[in-house]
Amino acid sequence: MPSLFVIRGNDQGSRFELTEPRMGLGRDPANAIQIHDSEVSRHHAEIRLQEDRHLLVDLGSSNGTYVNGRRITQAELATGDHIQIGRTVLLYTGLTPEMGEDAGLSVDITAAAAAEEPSHIVQALAQEEGSRLLDPAAVLPPDSWLARARSNLQVMYRTALAVSRTLDIDQLLQRIMDLIFEWIEADRGCIMLVDPETKALVPKVRRTRHKGRGDEKITISRTILDYVLNRREGVLTSDASQDRRWDPAASILQAGVREAICVPMQGRYDIVGVLYVDTTISPQQILQTGQETKFKEDHLKLMIAIGHQAALAVEDTRYYSAMVQAERLAAIGQTIAVLSHHIKNILQGIRGGSYLIEMGLTEHDENLIRKGWNIVEKNQAKISALVMDMLTFSKEREPDLRPANLNQVVSDVVELVQARAAEMHVQLTVRLAEPMPDMVFDPEGLHHAVLNVVTNALDALADRPEGLPGKLEIQTEYDGRLARVHIRDNGPGIPPQEMENLFRPFVSTKGARGTGLGLPVSQKILLEHGGRILVQSQPGQGSCFTLELPAVFPSNGLAQTAEH
Amino acid sequence: MERKPSVLIVDAGEETREVLGTVLQRRGMQTLWAEAPEEALQLAQTYQPDLIILDLQVEDGSANRICQPLAQKVQQTQTPLVVLGRWRAPDRIFPGECFPKPYHYGPLIRTIEQLIQGSMSAQKGQR
């Protein structure tokens, strides 16, 4: 299945399968491929399927669409292309060519016990021989096959490097098979990979040059495979016996000759598989050309070189997948650790509260009961906030977009935090922009986002040096295109080394107080609206967080708000 | 009249402070508060409490490193120390108990009372 894989950006690790003939890319949730990146336009680009190719079309985005670093308005995609929109980079993997023979069903490995092995090894070459082929210093007869091939071979090498960019091993192997068939006059070929766990060879790709012979089984002798794997050498085999070879009257003219090349896929550390190709030279061909061999030492060298490249590409692909997997597991582990720590603290609070209540009940002391109950309630609020944050953060939640007023949202938040600010002796100033038109956004989401940032500011002010009067200023602003909420505090500020982790989930500097979800959740909400959060902070001076929201007006109010 | 036993509580969160303060005062104990282990060292020197409670807010190695000097101090004076949270140092050098979170208050309070009794009778014995 063709796909886009996000290799950089907020959606890193996401994979989008290109199932529809037209699929939009953009920030807007209506896009089949929604990108959470504030530098991506709402409807940024589109991928269109044209016959068997994918076309990437820029939809007049503000920041442009780039393929492999070049800005495009429209481009045909090839596997391995890097698509950059905004700060997000996606890797394109295209359609697999129609070669889908079931490799597993059509490749047989004959056991060593089958003594009547018709083929024998004619030649064997070590791994290093393959790379010597590309050595520019090698002296070659000017019109030799090798000299001609060498220049082309370098092209092949570049191609091989290019295919190493795919993340799909099956597709990678298909491409390698393409290359082999392009370069070697083989009739049939297959690639087998060593299963990392069982160490058994598993056929992955199988190819036949002539249609109609596809259902023929490829039989490979176990002895030859063992030779290749154990000695790490490529071999050229032929079933023409030495005797028959020199005897023109012999059966060779009846049955023809079958030749095969089998080479190890030698990676950096180990053999990851084998490449195998064979060819049959018919009696007619032998009579016509007088030649009874097609494969020569040069072919063997070339195959060894391809085998090495293929192995490196397979290893790279595997390492990349393993790395992504490991990163995911590490992230899950960290998430669980932080969450359990936080939940443990909440539970501890509830136990404290209940202990006081129990004591109050025994001693008939209503004050004690009330004290305990307050603690229980506080922790109840904490756990429900945690659950809400977790839901907002994890779920692909659709924002509930409707006309609302940002000033109203901010006033609601202010009302909620006023008491705490007063308790902390923090001077709270609110300045609301006038006029502030109604805009389309998710008022609950925005409320949540603003509240998280304001709560952080108050937490920061709790850590201010004694005697310093705390100040918190909340201001709204509207310029016709964007609406902003500024939240300024004169707390201790954010140390530069903590700035880059600000929006990373589960990273909190508040110890037991923070879940590390507040800012990531706020950011997610703003990104869903096509907005962003900007941070300025001066250690020792305070911080200013700006929530920026693009102004979208209710459709019936468009004419009237356009005047602003 | 017998003097009130005193407990020094270090680095406690707001709620732990409230619960422990209320309960211990009702059991006839005097409570002292210290924000950080450094401050606790000073207070321990000046007031010589009968027991110290240390609330580990963060349960990683850094907490242990900070609290190590306090643990050494209580070892010298044989003041029992109750640690709330997991003490991850390889050997527990202080006299007292550890209560990994989330702990129950019942057993905690009982342990505090027992340790204080032991500590006070030891002091009497010295006199």
XYZ file of C-alpha atoms in Angstrom:
691
model
C 0.000 0.000 0.000
C 1.479 3.390 -0.949
C 1.921 5.592 2.079
C 3.243 8.770 3.615
C 5.328 8.400 6.760
C 5.993 11.450 8.916
C 9.711 11.507 9.684
C 9.824 14.979 11.222
C 7.318 17.269 12.909
C 4.596 17.049 15.517
C 3.112 13.961 13.875
C 6.420 12.113 13.703
C 5.882 8.362 13.475
C 2.387 8.643 11.940
C 1.778 6.691 8.779
C -0.944 7.591 6.301
C -1.966 5.012 3.744
C -2.892 6.501 0.400
C -6.160 4.656 -0.045
C -8.221 7.302 -1.830
C -7.711 8.694 -5.330
C -7.574 12.221 -3.842
C -6.283 12.944 -0.387
C -5.835 16.380 1.129
C -2.903 17.406 3.289
C -3.350 20.278 5.688
C -3.999 21.544 9.152
C -7.760 21.369 8.830
C -9.322 18.251 10.387
C -11.310 17.800 7.159
C -8.092 16.677 5.433
C -7.540 12.942 5.040
C -3.974 13.649 6.119
C -4.185 16.151 8.940
C -0.874 17.707 9.860
C -0.501 19.356 13.257
C 1.874 22.081 12.223
C 1.071 25.761 12.531
C 3.159 26.541 9.436
C 1.005 24.283 7.314
C -2.024 25.873 5.607
C -5.506 24.595 6.374
C -5.746 23.042 2.907
C -2.118 22.884 1.953
C -1.724 20.283 -0.763
C -3.359 17.285 -2.315
C -2.173 13.867 -3.426
C -3.904 12.617 -6.551
C -3.689 9.159 -8.027
C -3.207 9.303 -11.795
C -3.162 5.863 -13.355
C -0.479 4.207 -11.283
C 1.371 7.299 -10.130
C 0.837 9.790 -7.366
C 0.798 13.464 -8.112
C 1.438 16.024 -5.359
C -0.315 19.336 -5.998
C 0.167 22.453 -3.896
C -3.169 24.152 -3.208
C -1.791 27.691 -3.098
C -0.380 27.214 0.413
C 1.237 30.192 2.123
C 4.515 28.478 2.938
C 4.797 26.246 -0.104
C 5.272 22.559 -0.759
C 8.736 21.101 -1.265
C 9.807 17.798 -2.768
C 13.402 16.836 -1.997
C 14.132 20.461 -1.097
C 12.638 21.981 -4.261
C 9.503 24.071 -4.175
C 6.835 22.638 -6.433
C 3.352 23.503 -7.557
C 2.816 20.036 -8.903
C 5.103 17.016 -8.935
C 4.982 13.338 -9.690
C 6.156 11.404 -6.666
C 8.723 8.643 -6.635
C 9.385 6.305 -3.748
C 11.816 7.799 -1.285
C 10.814 11.398 -2.038
C 10.885 13.732 0.930
C 7.883 16.032 1.053
C 8.225 19.092 3.250
C 5.267 21.227 4.231
C 5.767 23.706 7.038
C 8.072 22.090 9.547
C 6.790 18.612 8.757
C 8.685 16.161 6.556
C 6.964 13.131 5.090
C 8.482 10.197 3.287
C 6.617 8.887 0.261
C 6.544 5.185 -0.511
C 4.864 4.416 -3.808
C 2.949 1.639 -5.428
C 4.581 -1.744 -5.555
C 4.931 -2.888 -9.159
C 2.768 -5.829 -10.227
C 5.291 -8.508 -9.496
C 3.504 -10.022 -6.590
C 4.473 -13.603 -7.018
C 4.142 -15.424 -3.784
C 7.778 -16.062 -3.115
C 7.093 -18.487 -0.296
C 5.174 -20.869 -2.498
C 7.532 -20.988 -5.395
C 10.990 -21.346 -3.935
C 12.208 -24.703 -2.735
C 15.411 -25.370 -0.921
C 16.460 -28.959 -1.575
C 18.101 -30.738 1.297
C 21.733 -31.646 1.291
C 20.663 -35.274 1.470
C 19.395 -35.159 -2.084
C 22.603 -36.554 -3.406
C 21.804 -36.341 -7.061
C 22.629 -32.703 -7.235
C 22.933 -31.848 -10.861
C 24.593 -28.449 -10.348
C 28.102 -27.896 -9.141
C 30.038 -24.798 -8.304
C 32.025 -23.523 -11.218
C 33.410 -20.482 -9.489
C 33.385 -18.832 -6.077
C 34.321 -15.285 -5.177
C 34.791 -13.596 -1.842
C 32.905 -10.487 -0.829
C 35.845 -8.123 -1.440
C 35.989 -9.093 -5.101
C 32.663 -7.439 -5.662
C 33.835 -4.067 -4.464
C 37.027 -4.261 -6.508
C 34.765 -3.981 -9.512
C 34.170 -0.362 -8.703
C 37.737 0.527 -7.955
C 38.552 3.306 -10.453
C 42.235 2.379 -10.241
C 41.569 -1.075 -11.631
C 43.197 -1.415 -15.042
C 40.675 -2.577 -17.557
C 40.929 -3.368 -21.250
C 39.266 -0.356 -22.893
C 36.424 -2.136 -24.642
C 35.884 -4.928 -22.180
C 32.423 -5.715 -20.947
C 33.606 -4.686 -17.549
C 34.786 -1.283 -18.708
C 31.458 -0.640 -20.310
C 29.635 -1.907 -17.364
C 31.608 0.040 -14.836
C 30.271 3.418 -15.732
C 26.780 2.020 -15.770
C 27.441 0.189 -12.579
C 28.155 3.405 -10.795
C 24.761 4.613 -11.890
C 23.331 1.404 -10.491
C 25.091 2.042 -7.218
C 23.531 5.435 -6.949
C 20.165 3.893 -7.677
C 20.755 1.295 -5.011
C 21.569 4.031 -2.538
C 18.387 5.827 -3.512
C 16.215 2.757 -2.915
C 17.716 2.386 0.514
C 15.459 5.290 1.412
C 12.317 3.204 1.501
C 11.042 1.957 4.840
C 9.284 -1.040 3.432
C 11.601 -4.033 3.176
C 9.434 -5.908 0.677
C 9.383 -2.947 -1.630
C 13.090 -2.471 -1.218
C 13.711 -6.068 -2.246
C 11.439 -5.685 -5.265
C 13.529 -2.755 -6.378
C 16.745 -4.660 -5.909
C 15.326 -7.454 -8.030
C 14.465 -4.875 -10.711
C 18.070 -3.765 -10.721
C 19.394 -7.293 -10.982
C 17.116 -8.077 -13.890
C 18.162 -4.867 -15.571
C 21.791 -5.863 -15.376
C 21.951 -9.587 -15.618
C 20.382 -11.709 -18.252
C 18.688 -14.000 -15.792
C 15.489 -15.897 -16.386
C 14.469 -16.285 -12.799
C 15.543 -14.806 -9.540
C 14.690 -14.710 -5.905
C 15.784 -13.007 -2.728
C 15.731 -14.832 0.568
C 16.231 -13.169 3.906
C 17.540 -14.771 7.054
C 14.801 -14.589 9.666
C 16.386 -12.690 12.563
C 14.831 -15.023 15.120
C 14.751 -18.506 13.601
C 17.828 -17.913 11.400
C 16.017 -19.782 8.619
C 16.050 -18.467 5.057
C 12.666 -17.095 4.060
C 11.937 -16.416 0.364
C 10.797 -12.810 0.014
C 10.796 -11.864 -3.653
C 10.620 -14.000 -6.721
C 10.782 -12.867 -10.315
C 10.651 -14.533 -13.753
C 11.567 -12.744 -16.940
C 9.207 -14.623 -19.234
C 5.554 -14.573 -18.432
C 3.955 -17.953 -18.323
C 6.853 -19.547 -16.585
C 5.867 -17.887 -13.364
C 4.407 -20.949 -11.785
C 7.604 -22.886 -12.218
C 9.254 -23.587 -8.885
C 12.753 -22.370 -8.285
C 14.760 -25.121 -6.679
C 17.939 -24.148 -4.889
C 20.260 -26.700 -3.431
C 20.859 -26.536 0.288
C 24.526 -27.398 -0.291
C 24.987 -24.299 -2.383
C 23.116 -22.112 0.094
C 25.216 -23.477 2.952
C 28.357 -22.849 0.972
C 27.305 -19.246 0.336
C 26.235 -18.608 3.917
C 29.125 -20.318 5.678
C 31.962 -19.185 3.453
C 30.384 -15.808 2.740
C 31.223 -16.249 -0.898
C 29.170 -15.838 -4.023
C 29.064 -18.812 -6.354
C 28.404 -19.457 -10.009
C 27.004 -22.925 -10.650
C 26.260 -24.935 -13.733
C 24.599 -28.255 -14.274
C 26.719 -28.923 -17.365
C 29.283 -31.459 -16.263
C 32.866 -30.932 -17.206
C 32.686 -34.052 -19.342
C 29.599 -32.991 -21.181
C 30.944 -29.570 -21.744
C 33.598 -30.748 -24.036
C 31.517 -33.294 -25.772
C 29.383 -31.746 -28.496
C 27.459 -34.912 -28.992
C 26.367 -35.207 -25.445
C 22.992 -34.675 -23.845
C 23.717 -30.999 -23.360
C 22.253 -30.410 -26.765
C 19.071 -32.061 -25.718
C 18.439 -30.534 -22.361
C 20.334 -27.284 -22.436
C 22.331 -25.894 -19.537
C 21.085 -24.336 -16.342
C 23.383 -21.803 -14.699
C 22.844 -20.006 -11.459
C 24.485 -17.313 -9.361
C 23.942 -17.272 -5.666
C 25.545 -14.576 -3.520
C 25.368 -13.656 0.162
C 23.787 -10.361 1.184
C 26.649 -9.345 3.410
C 25.699 -6.457 5.666
C 27.820 -4.543 8.134
C 27.790 -7.251 10.735
C 26.184 -10.325 9.326
C 24.647 -11.992 6.330
C 21.049 -10.844 6.062
C 20.062 -13.097 3.164
C 20.987 -14.399 -0.265
C 20.372 -13.299 -3.842
C 19.796 -16.006 -6.375
C 19.367 -15.855 -10.156
C 19.428 -18.571 -12.755
C 19.157 -18.947 -16.480
C 18.640 -21.777 -18.873
C 20.483 -21.873 -22.149
C 18.406 -23.817 -24.619
C 19.919 -26.350 -27.055
C 18.975 -23.995 -29.893
C 20.917 -21.137 -28.309
C 23.928 -23.344 -27.858
C 23.745 -24.409 -31.496
C 23.191 -20.860 -32.757
C 25.821 -19.070 -30.763
C 28.182 -21.864 -29.981
C 28.225 -20.552 -26.432
C 27.047 -22.674 -23.656
C 27.497 -20.228 -20.760
C 25.698 -16.942 -20.105
C 26.936 -16.164 -16.626
C 30.560 -15.213 -16.241
C 32.832 -14.122 -13.468
C 31.902 -10.498 -14.125
C 28.259 -11.296 -13.517
C 29.191 -12.928 -10.264
C 31.185 -9.884 -9.190
C 28.321 -7.618 -10.066
C 25.883 -9.724 -8.068
C 28.171 -9.687 -5.049
C 28.293 -5.908 -5.240
C 24.509 -5.684 -5.503
C 24.141 -8.170 -2.645
C 26.250 -5.978 -0.385
C 24.278 -2.837 -1.229
C 21.020 -4.670 -0.746
C 22.137 -5.962 2.626
C 23.124 -2.492 3.804
C 19.752 -1.168 2.734
C 17.915 -4.000 4.503
C 19.941 -3.413 7.664
C 19.282 0.331 7.553
C 15.572 -0.249 7.152
C 15.516 -2.730 10.025
C 17.538 -0.498 12.299
C 15.269 2.411 11.558
C 12.143 0.412 12.381
C 13.769 -0.968 15.519
C 14.745 2.539 16.556
C 11.233 3.881 16.040
C 9.873 0.938 18.024
C 12.405 1.421 20.820
C 11.607 5.118 20.987
C 7.931 4.309 21.257
C 8.496 1.800 24.045
C 10.692 4.242 25.915
C 8.016 6.901 25.594
C 5.350 4.518 26.903
C 7.585 3.580 29.840
C 8.202 7.220 30.696
C 4.503 8.003 30.384
C 3.537 5.223 32.771
C 6.216 6.230 35.276
C 5.087 9.861 35.347
C 1.412 8.987 35.482
C 1.818 6.485 38.301
C 3.869 8.985 40.285
C 1.160 11.559 39.879
C -1.679 9.171 40.675
C 0.251 7.930 43.711
C 0.410 11.490 45.030
C -3.308 11.983 44.494
C -4.019 8.713 46.273
C -1.773 9.811 49.136
C -3.796 13.010 49.419
C -7.062 11.080 49.488
C -5.700 8.769 52.212
C -4.719 11.796 54.288
C -8.156 13.353 53.865
C -9.958 10.122 54.728
C -7.793 9.634 57.810
C -8.834 13.046 59.092
C -12.496 12.292 58.339
C -12.249 8.965 60.172
C -10.636 10.639 63.142
C -13.305 13.360 63.118
C -16.081 10.770 63.051
C -14.580 8.909 66.023
C -14.034 12.093 67.995
C -17.299 13.711 66.821
C -15.308 16.694 65.596
C -17.028 18.338 62.636
C -14.101 20.685 61.989
C -11.778 17.760 61.496
C -14.269 16.102 59.128
C -14.518 19.304 57.103
C -10.739 19.624 56.925
C -10.422 16.049 55.676
C -13.257 16.480 53.227
C -11.588 19.542 51.677
C -8.458 17.509 51.032
C -10.456 14.664 49.470
C -12.323 17.119 47.236
C -9.129 18.816 46.091
C -7.680 15.485 45.063
C -10.865 14.518 43.333
C -10.530 17.682 41.241
C -6.888 16.820 40.563
C -7.681 13.362 39.268
C -10.511 14.570 37.070
C -8.261 17.269 35.612
C -5.633 14.626 34.950
C -8.129 12.379 33.205
C -9.411 15.290 31.111
C -5.879 16.228 30.078
C -5.110 12.648 29.201
C -8.240 12.393 27.074
C -7.572 15.670 25.300
C -4.004 14.694 24.668
C -4.514 11.147 23.487
C -7.789 11.168 21.622
C -8.088 12.341 18.071
C -10.670 14.675 19.437
C -12.506 16.914 17.021
C -12.732 20.476 18.286
C -16.325 21.573 18.829
C -16.266 24.635 16.580
C -18.955 27.263 17.084
C -19.245 31.022 17.295
C -17.912 32.268 20.619
C -16.139 35.221 22.120
C -12.547 34.999 23.259
C -13.010 37.791 25.827
C -15.778 35.738 27.406
C -13.562 32.638 27.579
C -10.772 34.625 29.205
C -13.186 36.249 31.702
C -14.424 32.780 32.721
C -10.863 31.654 33.375
C -10.149 34.805 35.378
C -13.189 34.156 37.530
C -11.889 30.663 38.278
C -8.403 31.734 39.336
C -9.226 35.012 41.082
C -9.565 33.408 44.507
C -6.256 31.589 44.261
C -4.454 34.730 43.038
C -5.849 36.714 45.977
C -4.839 33.978 48.415
C -1.303 34.114 46.997
C -1.280 37.943 47.142
C -0.769 38.085 43.397
C -1.959 41.235 41.695
C -4.148 40.115 38.796
C -4.666 42.562 35.919
C -7.035 41.830 33.046
C -7.092 43.875 29.861
C -9.617 42.833 27.230
C -9.449 44.039 23.614
C -12.415 46.083 22.433
C -13.993 45.306 20.086
C -13.510 41.557 20.069
C -15.764 40.027 17.410
C -17.301 36.602 17.799
C -15.151 34.006 16.084
C -15.498 30.321 15.313
C -13.523 28.143 17.728
C -13.955 25.484 20.382
C -14.743 27.575 23.474
C -14.298 24.678 25.887
C -10.984 23.733 24.334
C -9.735 27.315 24.462
C -10.930 27.649 28.053
C -8.889 24.575 28.925
C -5.834 25.875 27.047
C -5.944 29.328 28.676
C -6.612 27.872 32.128
C -3.590 25.553 31.869
C -1.279 28.423 30.983
C -2.719 30.717 33.689
C -2.396 27.938 36.292
C 1.235 27.497 35.276
C 1.809 31.227 35.718
C 0.340 31.092 39.239
C 2.453 28.030 40.074
C 5.501 29.941 38.843
C 4.541 32.919 41.037
C 4.342 30.609 44.048
C 8.096 30.134 43.623
C 8.922 33.842 43.566
C 11.421 35.210 46.074
C 9.833 36.298 49.316
C 8.861 39.955 49.477
C 8.530 40.348 45.718
C 4.964 41.370 44.880
C 3.562 38.851 42.386
C 1.985 40.191 39.210
C -0.109 38.330 36.679
C -1.417 40.107 33.630
C -3.903 38.595 31.197
C -4.524 40.519 28.021
C -6.490 39.858 24.847
C -5.656 41.418 21.508
C -7.245 41.348 18.068
C -5.832 42.727 14.824
C -8.357 41.588 12.218
C -6.379 38.491 11.266
C -5.303 36.996 14.566
C -6.619 37.011 18.102
C -4.121 36.639 20.922
C -4.171 36.006 24.631
C -1.019 37.167 26.451
C -0.356 35.760 29.902
C 2.513 37.530 31.657
C 3.952 36.813 35.077
C 6.904 38.176 37.013
C 7.842 34.729 38.351
C 11.293 33.181 38.237
C 11.156 32.634 34.434
C 12.181 29.552 32.490
C 15.841 28.519 32.347
C 17.046 28.300 28.710
C 17.753 24.557 29.021
C 14.108 23.913 29.922
C 12.713 25.892 26.994
C 13.021 23.078 24.474
C 11.175 20.606 26.699
C 8.295 22.987 27.454
C 5.818 21.284 25.167
C 7.087 17.743 25.561
C 4.445 15.628 27.262
C 5.138 14.307 30.748
C 8.096 16.577 31.303
C 7.325 18.678 34.340
C 9.531 20.838 36.488
C 6.860 21.177 39.130
C 7.733 17.912 40.852
C 4.734 16.328 42.486
C 2.496 19.238 41.439
C 2.740 18.853 37.663
C 1.647 16.103 35.316
C 3.664 17.471 32.425
C 0.480 17.488 30.388
C -0.735 21.077 30.784
C 1.327 22.809 28.103
C 1.273 19.937 25.588
C -2.524 19.840 25.923
C -2.807 23.615 25.469
C -0.535 23.452 22.470
C -2.524 20.607 20.940
C -5.734 22.611 21.283
C -4.173 25.682 19.653
C -2.675 23.580 16.848
C -6.084 22.070 16.182
C -7.294 25.595 15.586
C -4.393 26.392 13.306
C -2.918 28.585 15.997
C 0.156 28.321 18.181
C 1.651 29.187 21.544
C 4.625 31.554 21.711
C 6.852 31.781 24.751
C 9.178 34.523 25.870
C 10.977 34.167 29.121
C 13.746 35.916 30.962
C 15.109 34.003 33.930
C 14.647 36.151 37.021
C 12.215 38.485 35.230
C 9.212 36.345 34.345
C 7.551 34.769 31.368
C 5.015 35.710 28.737
C 2.949 33.049 26.987
C 0.971 34.116 23.927
C -1.859 31.970 22.606
C -2.388 32.899 18.989
C -5.620 32.021 17.225
C -6.377 32.719 13.549
C -9.630 34.674 13.252
C -12.348 32.626 11.572
C -15.732 34.296 11.466
C -19.200 32.794 11.438
C -20.314 32.674 7.777
C -23.285 35.039 8.264
C -21.119 37.494 10.126
C -18.436 37.617 7.466
C -19.550 40.830 5.776
C -19.851 42.690 9.008
C -16.533 41.548 10.532
C -14.578 42.123 7.334
C -14.863 45.852 8.044
C -12.622 45.557 11.091
C 5.246 18.392 84.165
C 6.625 16.239 81.381
C 7.699 18.173 78.278
C 5.872 17.779 74.968
C 7.641 15.533 72.459
C 8.744 17.491 69.389
C 8.672 16.398 65.757
C 10.515 18.149 62.941
C 8.760 17.747 59.585
C 10.899 18.414 56.505
C 9.875 19.335 52.955
C 6.288 18.170 53.306
C 3.692 18.889 50.642
C 0.798 21.127 51.570
C -1.638 18.297 52.272
C 0.786 16.060 54.160
C 1.629 19.086 56.272
C -1.997 19.676 57.068
C -2.780 16.055 57.932
C 0.385 15.355 59.920
C 0.225 18.708 61.709
C -3.381 18.180 62.763
C -2.946 14.582 63.868
C 0.362 14.984 65.731
C -0.757 18.129 67.550
C -3.896 16.338 68.674
C -1.690 13.569 70.069
C 0.085 16.098 72.215
C 3.160 16.614 70.069
C 4.872 19.807 69.116
C 5.546 20.193 65.382
C 8.352 22.129 63.719
C 8.510 22.750 59.990
C 11.454 22.978 57.647
C 11.208 23.773 53.934
C 14.389 22.062 52.840
C 16.875 19.546 54.257
C 19.519 22.305 54.739
C 17.134 24.297 56.913
C 16.225 21.077 58.708
C 19.858 20.537 59.690
C 19.910 23.944 61.403
C 16.591 23.404 63.146
C 17.648 19.923 64.282
C 20.812 21.440 65.776
C 18.923 24.174 67.612
C 15.813 22.336 68.829
C 17.018 18.738 69.031
C 13.648 17.204 68.115
C 12.688 13.733 69.304
C 11.885 12.627 65.770
C 12.339 13.909 62.224
C 9.933 13.217 59.371
C 11.321 13.664 55.873
C 8.850 13.772 52.978
C 10.583 12.834 49.719
C 8.757 14.810 47.021
C 10.695 13.328 44.152
C 11.700 9.731 44.381
C 14.850 9.784 42.339
C 18.511 9.770 43.219
C 18.665 13.540 43.634
C 16.420 13.457 46.700
C 18.706 10.943 48.379
C 21.783 13.010 47.628
C 20.239 16.098 49.201
C 19.001 14.213 52.229
C 22.188 12.253 52.858
C 23.705 14.942 55.175
C 20.494 14.959 57.239
C 20.586 11.175 57.510
C 24.203 11.339 58.687
C 23.299 13.954 61.251
C 20.479 11.878 62.745
C 22.806 8.914 62.828
C 25.210 10.875 65.027
C 22.533 12.074 67.401
C 20.518 8.822 67.192
C 17.365 10.846 66.455
C 14.867 8.523 64.761
C 14.029 9.514 61.192
C 10.846 8.598 59.334
C 11.145 8.838 55.555
C 7.956 9.184 53.503
C 8.791 7.765 50.091
C 11.364 5.301 48.853
C 14.904 5.719 50.115
C 16.988 4.378 47.257
C 20.436 4.564 48.785
C 22.027 1.101 48.979
C 22.225 1.122 52.766
C 19.954 2.837 55.199
C 22.304 4.457 57.622
C 19.749 6.150 59.860
C 17.707 4.780 62.748
C 14.000 4.814 61.926
C 11.566 3.715 59.262
C 10.666 4.167 55.593
C 7.095 4.472 54.327
C 6.899 4.120 50.545
C 4.027 6.069 49.006
C 1.115 5.686 49.015
C 1.255 4.845 52.724
C -1.569 4.506 55.218
C -1.691 7.046 58.032
C -2.715 4.551 60.749
C 0.526 2.521 60.778
C 2.552 5.708 60.180
C 1.170 7.447 63.264
C 1.628 4.305 65.400
C 5.260 4.002 64.279
C 5.887 7.693 65.020
C 4.520 7.263 68.554
C 6.589 4.150 69.197
C 9.797 5.740 67.910
C 9.210 8.841 70.032
C 8.637 6.772 73.141
C 11.857 4.878 72.523
C 13.767 8.071 71.811
C 12.468 9.825 74.941
C 13.140 6.921 77.287
C 16.658 6.647 75.862
C 17.191 10.333 76.666
C 15.875 9.801 80.195
C 18.250 6.877 80.593
C 21.168 9.123 79.587
C 20.285 11.607 82.247
